Amino acid sequence: MKWFKSNSWSLALLPAFLFTFCLVVYGLFMAAQESVTTLNGFSTDAYKKIFQNEAFLDSLTYSLRIAFVSTTLSLVLGLLLTKFLFETLKNHLARTMVWLPMLFPHFVWGYMMILLFSQTGWFSTMLHAMSIIDSPDQFPVLTNDRYGIGIIITYTLKEIPFVVLMLLPVYAQLNRDLPNVVKTLGGNKWHVFKTVEWPWLFPVLMEAGLIVFAFILAAFEVPYLLGTTYPKMVSVLAYEWFYQGDWSKRPESFAVMMTVTAIIFGLLVLLLSLVSRSRYRMMKGNGM
Amino acid sequence: MRENRNWSILYIIFAFVLFFPVQLLFAKSVSYGWRWGEIIPTSFSERGFTVLLNDSRFYSAIGMTLLIGIIVILLNLLIAVPAARALAFHTFRGKWIVEVVLLLPILIPSLAVAMGIHITMIRLGLADHWLGVVLVHLIPTVPYSIKILRSGFERLGQKWEEQASSLGGTKAAILYRIYLPQLLPSFRSMVFLIFVISLSQYALTSIIGGGNVLTLAMLYFPFLSSVDEAVIASFSIVFALLPICVMIGFELVFRLVIPYQKRVFLD
């Protein structure tokens, strides 16, 4: 109790903690409980069933692949954009421009991608005008396709601004003298990046990557709009099972979401061990 | 020279990634019978917007979306301001654990959480009610608010507060005269982001609202399966107009409430 008296500021964290525990952790706990509860009491049948269910396994690999590809693309492109446009991005107007793609919800972006990339979309029309294709079905299937290309394009474009906004403060706080030290010692641009920028970028990139990956892996709206009937992304599958008429699929639906949660937790643990906190300012607030 | 080149790169990216798809959306919303093979629409009609504006559910959905979004923003402020300040100004053992825990709501799939609390929400009478939807919209938003405000507090530092209190400023005066004006850019970013996130929730609203809480997203998805592309495109534009209106609304409130502001729009 003495600790609390001398650290009364810690009460300021109380609302945030109450919210996290009473809503999020409680919700997750209830979901876990429902995934192991059947009419006959405790049972792990739901997990056994989903891991023998080909539809789920396909859906899981499909989702993991989409999340991995989109995350990697948005991290790489976001990093390049921030690195080469950092000076420009100091300008208010430029930063407002980075914010703007966030103006539309991601499912509206999804719809715009349909307008652009579908077989009867604008790019297809453009190719027709250039006499490269004769009919819509000669245009590759890029939306509602088997590989999730439409979903990947949507999320990559939508998450780049987020990555840029996470990385901007890192570049803003970099010591401007260190690149000169590297150059004096005979280093080139790559050495500057590797020794000066990377140690600061790494933890922030990892954090942004985890947030983006978790978000896409468990996303519902865009896959619902741009996905195929088979395989479905995990959240779409879980949502459908959750609403199946007789509720018999509900434990399996919960088991699917718990599996996704477990994967994200695994990545979180991996990441925390990768990023040693003594050296890096992991999970530290930055310009978001 | 280099500066100029950077600007043009940024404009090209901007034009390609943002301006172009949005312009296509606008064209679609006022086009009439735009067929494949025509690069620009040949005839125009305001029918897309008219269909939308004649739908009575559309207005109640806008009202509901605004109500939920604004209350979510206000609750976010209540939760995030104290937490952000504590994290920005205090170091303590195990701080990283606190940071990871506060990040959890955006890492844990919100669908799992919403499905998990569904039964409890029914028992509490919050399911099928806008209050329940507000609570569930807090999940994907609070961690971002804490992040944005924390970096705001960190940029500011503690010196301002110390100086004011050594001059005899009360806590309320410090909040009103120092933090509110100086954190304005963070508040703006926060209002914008939180509202767009709340606007974007279909699955969470659908599970907890159970179809009774009709937000714009709930109305949009059934529209998508209709073939009337002009209506869908018009509807899509409304999604961008709403956050702009909310931003303007909050900006007016900021102007009235917050002293000594710099007149800058976004930071």
XYZ file of C-alpha atoms in Angstrom:
555
model
C 0.000 0.000 0.000
C 2.895 2.273 0.763
C 4.004 1.934 -2.848
C 0.663 3.220 -4.065
C 0.831 6.214 -1.723
C 4.201 7.331 -2.979
C 3.186 6.567 -6.547
C -0.299 8.011 -6.589
C 0.147 8.873 -10.265
C -0.265 5.162 -11.015
C -4.008 5.628 -10.412
C -4.014 7.444 -13.740
C -3.506 4.080 -15.408
C -6.571 2.645 -13.696
C -9.226 3.523 -16.313
C -7.073 2.041 -19.075
C -6.472 -1.106 -17.054
C -10.129 -1.464 -16.083
C -11.050 -1.185 -19.747
C -8.453 -3.721 -20.840
C -9.259 -6.285 -18.172
C -13.026 -5.890 -17.811
C -13.684 -5.815 -21.520
C -10.835 -7.302 -23.532
C -9.247 -9.882 -21.260
C -12.681 -10.897 -19.920
C -14.028 -11.229 -23.480
C -11.072 -13.354 -24.494
C -11.470 -15.509 -21.392
C -15.158 -16.066 -22.165
C -14.310 -16.936 -25.769
C -11.735 -19.452 -24.539
C -14.289 -20.930 -22.170
C -16.924 -21.268 -24.866
C -14.444 -22.970 -27.151
C -14.019 -25.834 -24.653
C -17.645 -26.079 -23.485
C -20.101 -28.509 -25.036
C -23.457 -29.846 -23.832
C -21.572 -32.589 -21.967
C -19.235 -30.209 -20.197
C -15.529 -29.622 -20.779
C -14.130 -30.952 -24.024
C -11.431 -30.066 -26.507
C -13.462 -31.587 -29.353
C -13.869 -28.230 -31.076
C -10.091 -27.916 -31.502
C -9.747 -31.532 -32.670
C -12.537 -30.944 -35.169
C -11.150 -27.752 -36.670
C -7.664 -29.208 -37.060
C -9.146 -32.109 -38.993
C -11.299 -29.775 -41.026
C -9.729 -29.067 -44.386
C -11.779 -25.891 -44.867
C -10.250 -24.440 -41.696
C -6.680 -25.521 -42.487
C -6.901 -24.034 -45.973
C -8.420 -20.908 -44.521
C -5.631 -20.584 -41.952
C -2.794 -20.936 -44.481
C -4.632 -18.565 -46.841
C -5.012 -15.948 -44.086
C -1.439 -16.328 -42.851
C -0.089 -15.921 -46.374
C -2.197 -12.825 -47.062
C -1.274 -11.255 -43.715
C 2.423 -12.020 -44.181
C 2.637 -10.671 -47.736
C 0.626 -7.503 -47.003
C 2.582 -6.785 -43.815
C 5.959 -7.226 -45.509
C 4.938 -5.056 -48.459
C 3.568 -2.243 -46.331
C 6.621 -2.285 -44.035
C 9.096 -2.177 -46.921
C 7.191 0.453 -48.911
C 6.431 2.487 -45.783
C 10.112 2.440 -44.812
C 11.277 3.481 -48.285
C 8.713 6.255 -48.417
C 9.694 7.600 -44.991
C 13.430 7.315 -45.643
C 13.421 9.130 -48.968
C 10.689 11.644 -48.269
C 11.466 12.466 -44.660
C 12.530 16.054 -45.349
C 9.430 16.619 -47.465
C 7.206 15.061 -44.855
C 8.217 17.731 -42.342
C 5.834 19.948 -44.250
C 2.304 20.166 -42.849
C 0.609 19.760 -46.210
C 2.664 16.661 -47.007
C 1.805 15.099 -43.674
C -1.874 15.843 -44.180
C -1.582 14.011 -47.500
C -0.232 10.950 -45.716
C -3.196 11.100 -43.361
C -5.767 11.312 -46.140
C -5.915 7.652 -47.205
C -7.116 6.996 -43.676
C -10.193 9.090 -44.431
C -11.944 6.135 -46.024
C -12.804 3.000 -44.066
C -10.882 0.002 -45.382
C -13.976 -1.598 -46.860
C -14.522 1.505 -49.018
C -10.904 1.094 -50.180
C -11.836 -2.488 -50.937
C -14.683 -1.271 -53.110
C -12.372 1.166 -54.904
C -10.025 -1.734 -55.631
C -12.967 -3.568 -57.218
C -13.598 -0.507 -59.399
C -9.950 -0.522 -60.466
C -8.849 -4.143 -60.604
C -11.908 -6.289 -61.291
C -12.298 -7.942 -64.691
C -14.744 -5.240 -65.730
C -12.822 -2.579 -63.829
C -11.032 0.496 -65.034
C -7.630 -1.079 -65.678
C -9.295 -3.756 -67.760
C -11.071 -1.050 -69.764
C -7.746 0.745 -70.164
C -6.068 -2.369 -71.554
C -9.001 -2.767 -73.915
C -8.579 0.804 -75.093
C -4.910 0.060 -75.762
C -6.052 -2.995 -77.767
C -4.207 -5.428 -75.497
C -7.323 -7.388 -74.549
C -10.601 -7.931 -76.398
C -12.969 -8.962 -73.638
C -13.166 -8.645 -69.810
C -12.363 -12.317 -69.220
C -8.883 -11.866 -70.686
C -8.043 -9.584 -67.766
C -6.468 -11.542 -64.863
C -8.720 -12.261 -61.886
C -7.381 -9.858 -59.267
C -10.394 -9.339 -57.023
C -12.329 -12.141 -55.351
C -9.431 -14.298 -56.539
C -8.005 -17.524 -55.153
C -4.752 -15.930 -53.975
C -6.271 -12.960 -52.204
C -4.488 -10.462 -54.442
C -7.301 -7.919 -54.084
C -7.149 -8.212 -50.291
C -3.352 -7.842 -50.341
C -3.474 -4.725 -52.545
C -6.162 -3.122 -50.362
C -4.359 -3.739 -47.082
C -0.931 -2.812 -48.408
C -2.178 0.567 -49.637
C -4.199 1.144 -46.481
C -1.396 0.229 -44.053
C 1.477 2.150 -45.707
C 0.312 5.474 -44.169
C 0.175 3.792 -40.769
C 3.758 2.531 -41.147
C 4.909 5.976 -42.318
C 3.272 7.662 -39.329
C 4.921 5.150 -36.975
C 8.374 5.690 -38.529
C 8.320 9.492 -38.897
C 9.146 10.174 -35.226
C 12.107 7.780 -35.417
C 13.636 9.771 -38.260
C 12.753 12.999 -36.474
C 14.695 11.897 -33.385
C 17.735 10.479 -35.167
C 20.995 12.110 -34.283
C 21.989 14.140 -37.361
C 25.722 13.956 -36.532
C 26.051 10.203 -36.531
C 25.807 9.797 -40.344
C 28.762 12.191 -40.625
C 30.749 10.111 -38.145
C 30.127 7.037 -40.294
C 31.130 8.918 -43.444
C 34.294 10.278 -41.839
C 35.247 6.746 -40.937
C 34.818 5.755 -44.572
C 31.340 4.276 -44.478
C 28.893 4.503 -47.358
C 25.138 5.070 -47.382
C 24.452 1.436 -46.582
C 26.704 1.613 -43.503
C 24.868 4.718 -42.364
C 21.556 2.923 -42.681
C 22.833 -0.242 -41.011
C 24.611 1.332 -38.051
C 22.759 4.597 -37.447
C 19.177 4.153 -38.612
C 18.473 0.442 -38.327
C 18.948 0.025 -34.534
C 16.283 2.688 -33.989
C 14.035 1.565 -36.807
C 14.067 -2.117 -35.959
C 11.913 -2.088 -32.788
C 9.398 0.353 -34.285
C 9.205 -1.640 -37.519
C 8.640 -4.814 -35.514
C 5.903 -3.194 -33.465
C 4.194 -1.747 -36.528
C 4.577 -5.092 -38.271
C 2.959 -6.971 -35.409
C 0.023 -4.534 -35.233
C -0.518 -4.701 -38.997
C -0.112 -8.490 -39.099
C -2.544 -9.044 -36.223
C -5.008 -6.651 -37.807
C -4.958 -8.317 -41.231
C -4.887 -11.885 -39.929
C -8.080 -11.284 -37.959
C -9.706 -8.901 -40.431
C -13.289 -9.368 -41.443
C -14.690 -6.541 -43.566
C -12.320 -6.504 -46.546
C -12.086 -10.316 -46.957
C -15.868 -10.457 -46.717
C -15.994 -8.057 -49.649
C -13.002 -9.162 -51.738
C -12.545 -12.807 -50.794
C -13.604 -15.982 -52.557
C -16.060 -18.614 -51.413
C -13.146 -20.997 -50.875
C -10.868 -20.625 -49.027
C -12.293 -17.938 -46.760
C -10.198 -15.896 -44.368
C -10.387 -17.154 -40.784
C -12.595 -14.369 -39.406
C -15.135 -14.786 -42.176
C -15.214 -18.531 -41.487
C -15.586 -17.976 -37.720
C -18.296 -15.350 -38.249
C -20.308 -17.713 -40.448
C -19.975 -20.605 -38.026
C -20.944 -18.279 -35.166
C -24.192 -17.394 -36.893
C -25.028 -20.881 -38.129
C -28.653 -21.588 -37.251
C -28.469 -24.327 -34.621
C -25.417 -22.992 -32.766
C -23.741 -26.417 -33.013
C -20.748 -24.822 -34.760
C -20.272 -22.139 -32.093
C -17.564 -23.952 -30.095
C -15.654 -24.457 -33.348
C -16.107 -20.810 -34.238
C -14.614 -19.838 -30.862
C -11.822 -22.380 -31.335
C -10.907 -20.758 -34.670
C -10.634 -17.304 -33.105
C -8.649 -18.694 -30.149
C -6.214 -20.334 -32.559
C -5.709 -17.004 -34.326
C -5.184 -15.314 -30.949
C -2.638 -17.965 -29.978
C -0.669 -17.337 -33.193
C -0.600 -13.587 -32.507
C 0.499 -14.184 -28.903
C 3.242 -16.482 -30.153
C 4.483 -13.715 -32.440
C 4.291 -11.163 -29.624
C 6.466 -13.342 -27.378
C 8.926 -13.975 -30.216
C 9.120 -10.261 -30.857
C 9.642 -9.270 -27.258
C 12.526 -11.697 -27.029
C 13.989 -10.428 -30.319
C 13.932 -6.826 -29.285
C 15.983 -6.494 -26.166
C 14.507 -3.727 -24.116
C 17.761 -2.599 -22.603
C 18.975 -1.430 -25.980
C 15.811 -0.545 -27.799
C 12.830 1.503 -26.886
C 10.359 -1.167 -27.869
C 6.659 -0.449 -27.445
C 7.507 3.094 -26.641
C 5.015 5.689 -27.686
C 5.871 7.555 -30.805
C 3.958 9.655 -33.278
C 1.709 6.613 -33.726
C 16.537 20.886 -56.490
C 16.463 17.763 -54.373
C 13.570 19.154 -52.394
C 11.595 19.718 -55.601
C 12.225 16.214 -56.800
C 10.964 14.812 -53.502
C 7.793 16.816 -53.797
C 7.084 15.498 -57.250
C 7.670 11.905 -56.123
C 5.212 12.492 -53.305
C 2.646 14.002 -55.672
C 2.954 11.098 -58.100
C 2.446 8.571 -55.299
C -0.399 10.669 -53.949
C -2.098 10.961 -57.322
C -1.791 7.273 -58.039
C -2.703 5.872 -54.673
C -5.312 8.310 -53.461
C -6.525 10.812 -55.959
C -7.102 8.405 -58.801
C -9.258 5.773 -57.046
C -11.250 8.491 -55.291
C -11.856 10.305 -58.548
C -13.034 7.062 -60.104
C -15.417 6.711 -57.175
C -16.807 10.199 -57.792
C -17.183 9.514 -61.507
C -18.980 6.267 -60.752
C -21.371 7.995 -58.355
C -22.685 10.398 -60.996
C -22.388 8.126 -64.030
C -25.272 6.568 -65.842
C -24.947 3.254 -67.659
C -21.136 3.306 -67.597
C -20.181 0.144 -69.467
C -16.937 -1.777 -69.748
C -14.859 -0.410 -72.583
C -15.654 3.239 -71.925
C -12.734 4.962 -70.245
C -14.859 7.842 -69.047
C -18.628 7.719 -68.491
C -20.712 8.930 -71.415
C -23.800 10.060 -69.571
C -24.369 11.450 -66.114
C -27.151 11.325 -63.571
C -27.606 12.335 -59.951
C -29.732 9.224 -59.422
C -27.149 7.497 -57.168
C -27.396 10.258 -54.586
C -31.153 10.633 -54.998
C -31.795 6.965 -54.199
C -29.647 7.336 -51.097
C -31.230 10.593 -49.940
C -34.731 9.151 -50.334
C -33.951 6.215 -48.064
C -35.186 7.032 -44.561
C -32.895 4.415 -42.974
C -29.964 6.420 -44.323
C -30.668 9.371 -41.997
C -31.195 7.294 -38.889
C -27.965 5.432 -39.720
C -26.049 8.711 -39.964
C -27.489 9.808 -36.617
C -26.583 6.509 -34.972
C -23.064 6.527 -36.451
C -22.452 10.083 -35.204
C -23.847 9.310 -31.736
C -21.705 6.199 -31.339
C -18.579 7.792 -32.849
C -18.723 10.920 -30.702
C -19.320 9.032 -27.457
C -16.486 6.647 -28.352
C -14.196 9.681 -28.836
C -15.193 11.189 -25.477
C -14.720 7.888 -23.603
C -11.366 7.487 -25.327
C -10.308 10.873 -23.949
C -11.334 9.888 -20.417
C -9.398 6.635 -20.567
C -6.376 7.731 -22.583
C -5.411 11.185 -21.243
C -4.449 10.025 -17.710
C -2.796 6.845 -18.975
C -0.845 8.669 -21.683
C 0.450 11.281 -19.230
C 1.481 8.621 -16.697
C 3.344 6.639 -19.377
C 5.019 9.732 -20.791
C 6.301 11.195 -17.532
C 6.972 8.259 -15.231
C 9.428 5.427 -15.394
C 9.034 2.435 -13.164
C 9.991 -1.203 -12.995
C 7.988 -3.395 -15.309
C 6.826 -0.475 -17.408
C 7.177 -2.566 -20.558
C 4.591 -5.025 -19.158
C 2.118 -2.158 -18.737
C 2.875 -1.047 -22.289
C 2.304 -4.517 -23.725
C -0.934 -4.952 -21.749
C -2.291 -1.625 -23.007
C -1.431 -2.671 -26.561
C -3.305 -5.987 -26.208
C -6.730 -4.714 -27.326
C -5.441 -4.137 -30.863
C -3.449 -7.373 -30.981
C -6.184 -9.713 -29.746
C -8.681 -10.267 -32.574
C -11.593 -8.002 -31.674
C -13.959 -10.524 -33.257
C -12.929 -13.091 -30.605
C -13.531 -10.549 -27.837
C -16.888 -9.460 -29.263
C -18.046 -13.067 -29.635
C -16.828 -13.774 -26.102
C -18.681 -10.889 -24.426
C -21.822 -11.380 -26.492
C -23.593 -13.547 -23.879
C -22.572 -11.199 -21.055
C -23.836 -8.241 -23.045
C -27.183 -9.987 -23.474
C -27.377 -10.611 -19.708
C -26.552 -6.981 -18.974
C -29.096 -5.783 -21.514
C -26.353 -4.080 -23.547
C -26.647 -6.299 -26.610
C -28.842 -4.850 -29.362
C -28.294 -1.446 -27.730
C -26.064 1.385 -28.920
C -24.286 1.478 -25.529
C -23.026 -2.044 -26.054
C -21.769 -1.051 -29.494
C -19.974 1.965 -27.981
C -18.208 -0.319 -25.491
C -17.109 -2.754 -28.170
C -15.862 0.102 -30.397
C -13.530 1.112 -27.561
C -11.534 -2.086 -28.124
C -9.887 -1.170 -31.432
C -9.552 2.540 -30.557
C -8.195 3.035 -27.010
C -4.638 1.766 -27.693
C -4.284 4.244 -30.583
C -5.527 7.127 -28.416
C -3.006 6.269 -25.722
C -0.219 6.117 -28.327
C -1.102 9.430 -29.960
C -1.572 11.333 -26.688
C 1.508 9.802 -25.131
C 3.724 11.036 -27.918
C 2.017 14.413 -27.539
C 2.902 14.549 -23.844
C 6.442 13.359 -24.577
C 7.019 16.077 -27.161
C 5.848 18.623 -24.610
C 7.972 17.402 -21.736
C 7.380 18.053 -18.058
C 9.047 21.445 -17.871
C 5.917 23.414 -18.740
C 3.979 21.808 -15.937
C 6.782 22.372 -13.423
C 7.144 25.968 -14.422
C 3.407 26.624 -14.115
C 3.087 24.970 -10.745
C 6.126 26.833 -9.393
C 4.342 30.024 -10.396
C 1.347 28.887 -8.359
C -0.778 27.336 -11.079
C -3.427 24.890 -9.934
C -3.877 21.482 -11.563
C -6.982 22.694 -13.370
C -5.202 25.773 -14.687
C -2.281 23.645 -15.882
C -4.649 21.328 -17.722
C -6.621 24.161 -19.266
C -3.875 26.647 -20.076
C -0.940 24.363 -20.850
C -1.972 20.899 -21.855
C -5.160 21.594 -23.797
C -3.654 24.142 -26.216
C -0.357 22.323 -26.642
C -1.904 18.917 -27.170
C -4.315 20.237 -29.764
C -2.546 18.540 -32.720
C -2.732 15.218 -30.879
C -6.429 15.739 -30.123
C -7.095 16.440 -33.778
C -5.300 13.299 -34.945
C -7.084 11.322 -32.282
C -10.592 12.548 -33.105
C -10.017 11.815 -36.771
C -8.545 8.349 -36.337
C -10.999 7.189 -33.664
C -13.995 8.299 -35.667
C -12.810 6.570 -38.840
C -12.119 3.351 -36.911
C -15.561 3.467 -35.290
C -17.128 4.167 -38.681
C -15.346 1.145 -40.166
C -16.669 -1.488 -37.802
C -19.085 -3.884 -39.419
C -18.441 -7.213 -37.675
C -18.302 -5.788 -34.126
C -21.422 -3.660 -34.629
C -23.236 -6.572 -36.184
C -22.434 -9.035 -33.371
C -23.187 -6.739 -30.420
C -25.789 -4.550 -32.141
C -27.518 -7.624 -33.522
C -28.995 -5.744 -36.474
C -30.928 -3.388 -34.197
C -28.194 -0.781 -34.033
C -28.157 0.500 -37.580
C -24.908 2.311 -38.349
C -23.742 3.316 -41.827
C -21.498 0.248 -42.126
C -24.483 -1.988 -41.347
C -26.401 -0.330 -44.165
C -23.472 -0.355 -46.602
C -22.770 -4.071 -46.716
C -26.216 -5.163 -47.940
C -26.021 -2.372 -50.539
C -22.809 -3.883 -51.894
C -24.599 -6.954 -53.162
C -26.998 -4.780 -55.140
C -26.044 -4.162 -58.758
C -26.607 -0.421 -58.622
C -23.019 0.790 -58.761
C -23.893 4.494 -58.784
C -25.654 4.093 -55.428
C -22.771 2.123 -53.895
C -20.289 4.754 -55.100
C -22.422 7.603 -53.731
C -22.681 5.759 -50.432
C -18.886 5.274 -50.367
C -18.384 9.025 -50.674
C -20.594 9.614 -47.635
C -18.062 7.586 -45.611
C -15.399 10.198 -46.315
C -17.706 13.175 -45.784
C -18.750 12.101 -42.311
C -15.273 12.177 -40.680
C -14.720 15.588 -42.298
C -17.960 16.870 -40.728
C -16.964 15.453 -37.344
C -13.526 17.075 -37.650
C -15.151 20.432 -38.401
C -17.539 19.987 -35.465
C -14.725 19.209 -33.045
C -12.647 22.049 -34.490
C -15.438 24.493 -33.617
C -15.581 23.086 -30.083
C -11.784 23.380 -29.782
C -11.925 27.007 -30.955
C -14.530 27.801 -28.304
C -13.007 25.871 -25.436
C -9.248 25.872 -25.863
C -7.268 29.088 -25.291
C -4.273 30.380 -27.321
C -4.369 28.166 -30.353
C -2.234 28.141 -33.398
C -4.422 27.971 -36.440
C -3.068 24.831 -38.039
C -5.305 22.105 -39.270
C -3.572 18.765 -39.011
C -0.279 17.842 -37.469
